[in-house]
XYZ file of C-alpha atoms in Angstrom:
287
model
C 42.142 -72.513 -119.787
C 39.923 -74.043 -122.444
C 40.164 -77.368 -124.268
C 38.398 -78.218 -127.505
C 37.854 -81.903 -128.226
C 36.708 -82.723 -131.751
C 34.929 -86.044 -132.191
C 33.273 -87.884 -135.065
C 31.454 -90.057 -132.500
C 33.329 -93.142 -133.675
C 35.019 -95.631 -131.388
C 38.365 -94.212 -132.590
C 37.435 -90.873 -131.037
C 36.566 -92.281 -127.597
C 40.188 -92.232 -126.470
C 40.469 -88.542 -127.322
C 37.277 -87.760 -125.400
C 38.503 -89.644 -122.361
C 41.927 -87.949 -122.463
C 40.299 -84.542 -122.918
C 38.098 -85.150 -119.885
C 41.065 -86.228 -117.781
C 43.118 -83.210 -118.850
C 40.243 -80.798 -118.269
C 39.844 -82.127 -114.743
C 43.575 -81.980 -114.004
C 43.935 -78.475 -115.473
C 40.625 -77.229 -114.057
C 39.891 -76.179 -117.618
C 36.665 -75.597 -119.481
C 35.895 -78.347 -121.991
C 34.112 -77.871 -125.319
C 33.037 -80.925 -127.318
C 32.666 -80.442 -131.052
C 31.217 -82.650 -133.741
C 30.898 -81.677 -137.397
C 28.286 -82.765 -139.919
C 28.808 -82.651 -143.664
C 27.076 -79.654 -145.241
C 27.425 -81.005 -148.791
C 23.847 -82.293 -148.814
C 20.340 -80.822 -148.858
C 19.698 -78.325 -146.040
C 16.885 -80.464 -144.629
C 19.244 -83.412 -144.243
C 21.916 -81.196 -142.697
C 19.518 -79.976 -140.023
C 18.218 -83.481 -139.365
C 21.754 -84.777 -138.964
C 22.673 -81.880 -136.672
C 19.764 -82.717 -134.358
C 20.680 -86.395 -134.308
C 24.365 -85.688 -133.641
C 23.433 -83.233 -130.866
C 21.443 -85.969 -129.125
C 24.243 -88.513 -129.521
C 26.862 -86.053 -128.278
C 24.771 -85.240 -125.203
C 24.257 -88.946 -124.466
C 27.970 -89.615 -124.834
C 28.832 -86.700 -122.567
C 26.502 -88.009 -119.896
C 27.666 -91.611 -120.097
C 31.469 -91.325 -120.280
C 33.103 -91.654 -116.868
C 35.918 -89.171 -117.560
C 33.407 -86.427 -118.418
C 31.321 -86.715 -115.279
C 31.035 -83.467 -113.328
C 32.710 -81.382 -116.045
C 29.534 -80.128 -117.750
C 31.237 -79.714 -121.133
C 29.701 -77.326 -123.631
C 28.477 -79.085 -126.762
C 28.774 -77.707 -130.280
C 27.595 -79.236 -133.542
C 28.723 -77.424 -136.676
C 28.146 -77.989 -140.387
C 30.941 -77.894 -142.946
C 34.259 -79.540 -143.728
C 35.630 -81.099 -140.549
C 39.079 -79.463 -140.593
C 37.663 -76.026 -141.439
C 35.008 -76.201 -138.702
C 37.540 -77.355 -136.105
C 39.877 -74.453 -136.904
C 36.995 -71.967 -136.924
C 35.600 -73.115 -133.586
C 39.064 -73.303 -132.008
C 39.634 -69.654 -132.898
C 36.158 -68.572 -131.790
C 36.585 -70.384 -128.464
C 40.209 -69.248 -128.055
C 41.074 -72.858 -127.273
C 44.409 -73.453 -125.565
C 44.528 -76.997 -126.927
C 42.719 -79.043 -129.577
C 42.342 -82.724 -128.706
C 41.643 -85.196 -131.486
C 41.775 -88.919 -132.069
C 42.950 -90.907 -135.050
C 40.669 -90.561 -138.030
C 39.803 -93.216 -140.542
C 42.544 -93.266 -143.153
C 41.587 -92.962 -146.814
C 44.749 -93.734 -148.754
C 44.298 -91.690 -151.938
C 42.624 -88.706 -150.261
C 45.193 -88.638 -147.463
C 47.991 -88.826 -150.002
C 46.866 -85.628 -151.701
C 45.224 -83.516 -148.984
C 46.159 -85.211 -145.704
C 44.042 -86.441 -142.818
C 41.764 -84.085 -140.910
C 44.255 -83.720 -138.067
C 47.099 -82.936 -140.471
C 44.995 -80.264 -142.164
C 44.091 -78.749 -138.796
C 47.792 -78.595 -137.992
C 48.726 -77.121 -141.350
C 46.198 -74.323 -141.334
C 45.447 -73.804 -137.649
C 47.252 -71.745 -135.038
C 46.528 -73.895 -131.968
C 48.420 -76.809 -130.392
C 46.957 -80.171 -131.375
C 47.081 -83.286 -129.208
C 46.569 -86.466 -131.214
C 45.461 -89.246 -128.882
C 46.347 -92.775 -129.911
C 46.735 -94.601 -126.600
C 44.064 -95.476 -124.024
C 44.212 -92.713 -121.370
C 44.708 -95.032 -118.432
C 46.971 -92.638 -116.504
C 48.550 -89.170 -116.703
C 51.536 -88.857 -118.990
C 54.524 -90.358 -117.189
C 57.202 -90.396 -119.917
C 57.454 -87.478 -122.330
C 59.896 -87.233 -125.226
C 60.434 -83.746 -126.680
C 62.039 -83.368 -130.120
C 64.546 -80.526 -129.922
C 66.549 -79.069 -132.831
C 67.792 -75.873 -131.119
C 65.188 -73.797 -133.005
C 62.613 -71.314 -131.725
C 59.650 -73.514 -132.835
C 61.074 -76.467 -130.891
C 61.567 -74.329 -127.792
C 58.042 -72.946 -128.143
C 56.647 -76.483 -128.381
C 58.339 -77.522 -125.137
C 57.257 -74.331 -123.370
C 53.690 -74.963 -124.546
C 53.721 -78.511 -123.175
C 54.960 -77.099 -119.880
C 52.319 -74.338 -119.831
C 49.566 -76.878 -120.497
C 50.726 -78.963 -117.542
C 51.584 -81.965 -119.709
C 55.044 -82.238 -118.151
C 53.738 -82.183 -114.574
C 55.029 -85.260 -112.774
C 56.437 -86.677 -116.003
C 59.892 -88.018 -116.719
C 61.069 -85.735 -119.542
C 63.614 -86.780 -122.153
C 64.904 -84.422 -124.832
C 65.619 -85.969 -128.221
C 68.023 -84.467 -130.749
C 68.909 -85.859 -134.160
C 72.549 -85.683 -135.163
C 72.064 -85.414 -138.879
C 74.898 -86.923 -140.944
C 77.868 -85.838 -138.863
C 79.895 -83.056 -140.555
C 83.090 -84.450 -142.026
C 82.097 -88.084 -141.697
C 81.607 -88.616 -145.439
C 84.972 -87.082 -146.276
C 86.664 -89.206 -143.643
C 85.074 -92.395 -145.015
C 86.120 -91.526 -148.567
C 89.641 -90.925 -147.308
C 89.728 -94.398 -145.723
C 90.151 -92.937 -142.250
C 90.134 -95.774 -139.679
C 86.735 -96.501 -138.153
C 88.081 -95.741 -134.671
C 88.929 -92.198 -135.765
C 85.503 -91.744 -137.344
C 83.775 -92.913 -134.161
C 85.947 -90.561 -132.102
C 84.901 -87.705 -134.400
C 81.217 -88.600 -133.995
C 81.698 -88.711 -130.228
C 83.281 -85.235 -130.251
C 80.409 -83.822 -132.322
C 77.843 -85.420 -129.987
C 79.629 -84.004 -126.934
C 79.610 -80.527 -128.458
C 75.929 -80.799 -129.418
C 75.025 -82.046 -125.938
C 76.701 -78.945 -124.470
C 74.689 -76.756 -126.859
C 71.486 -78.511 -125.816
C 72.349 -77.979 -122.156
C 72.803 -74.234 -122.671
C 69.642 -74.094 -124.785
C 67.541 -75.794 -122.101
C 69.029 -73.675 -119.333
C 68.105 -70.517 -121.237
C 64.519 -71.761 -121.612
C 64.024 -71.587 -117.823
C 61.220 -74.130 -117.571
C 61.206 -73.973 -113.790
C 62.583 -77.491 -113.445
C 65.220 -76.504 -110.912
C 68.939 -77.174 -111.344
C 68.413 -80.612 -112.870
C 67.993 -80.865 -116.623
C 66.034 -83.543 -118.491
C 67.764 -86.590 -119.870
C 69.048 -86.276 -123.428
C 68.940 -88.817 -126.226
C 71.043 -88.107 -129.305
C 70.543 -90.278 -132.376
C 72.620 -90.030 -135.520
C 70.757 -89.857 -138.812
C 67.884 -87.980 -140.484
C 65.410 -86.614 -137.895
C 62.338 -88.740 -138.693
C 63.935 -92.217 -138.517
C 66.134 -91.057 -135.634
C 62.966 -90.074 -133.755
C 61.482 -93.524 -134.329
C 64.587 -95.127 -132.837
C 64.496 -92.774 -129.852
C 60.828 -93.609 -129.235
C 61.672 -97.310 -129.357
C 64.358 -96.740 -126.708
C 62.385 -94.463 -124.373
C 58.819 -95.808 -124.862
C 57.187 -92.444 -124.106
C 53.492 -91.859 -123.472
C 53.714 -88.523 -125.285
C 55.962 -87.030 -127.960
C 56.193 -83.229 -128.252
C 57.135 -81.744 -131.624
C 57.116 -78.294 -133.147
C 55.894 -77.660 -136.669
C 57.668 -75.582 -139.238
C 56.864 -71.958 -140.045
C 54.739 -70.573 -142.827
C 55.315 -71.912 -146.296
C 55.355 -70.081 -149.604
C 51.559 -70.226 -149.839
C 51.168 -68.361 -146.571
C 49.851 -71.265 -144.498
C 51.406 -73.524 -141.920
C 52.989 -76.666 -143.257
C 53.845 -79.712 -141.207
C 57.529 -80.413 -140.818
C 58.743 -83.851 -141.799
C 59.361 -84.867 -138.185
C 55.883 -83.822 -137.014
C 54.204 -85.500 -139.972
C 56.206 -88.694 -139.420
C 55.305 -88.656 -135.743
C 51.598 -88.353 -136.456
C 51.557 -91.107 -139.025
C 53.890 -93.725 -137.581
C 54.294 -93.432 -133.813
C 52.087 -95.503 -131.527
C 52.070 -92.975 -128.678
C 50.210 -89.680 -128.275
C 51.670 -86.678 -130.101
C 51.486 -82.981 -129.210
C 52.175 -80.860 -132.306
C 52.693 -77.161 -131.648
C 52.757 -74.486 -134.381
C 55.301 -71.643 -134.148
C 54.490 -68.703 -131.921
C 52.498 -65.966 -133.724
């Protein structure tokens, strides 16, 4: 197994480096550290910056406690950050890309997205966005599940990477506006009847989730993970579920290829990256 941790050498990236080191040790995986310098400058300055970044990356690798004994391979590339990360991830056949939060630039992010969002949109590898200090292994994991193949693939990927090992797993499902509820409200159906209808829909969906998880065969034995069903659109429902469960890690799948032939982030994954305070594993659909 091989992990690629991309860092801009800022304090924001330290958490990602520490988590990557911890995961590499737990997984007995090879670790590659990548930093990217801007190539939109004279070649002499690019080479000077590459040498300086190489020295800083080596010093950081030697000083950080979580990286001791791992002997990570160091790579310094020139180019656009998101493009270089995707290129190196493919060249290294990385099983997981680990990144931290990047400095937000409002107007640029509005039109093209942050580096991590662009890596997710155009890359083919799972991306772990680290927001929290990696003080312990993941103990509470919340997996967003919409009964789709991408969602199942995301959960299987988290399991394959060992991120569910020893963790208390909860499956989240959004009950989007319950079928028939609007008609019942317009017809002045008593609230008790509406709530009974919602309960029946939730019971049926819970049974579907149970069958779906059983068919996934995650090797969790006869017991299934806890389920949290929230009524409403997926993104705000996910925020409420996170508030209830307080997970260390949220697992989400991203949507399939868009009309332009590249991966696009689904609304739930994008919302998770931008608003949740916990770590997020975003997994693209299976090839």
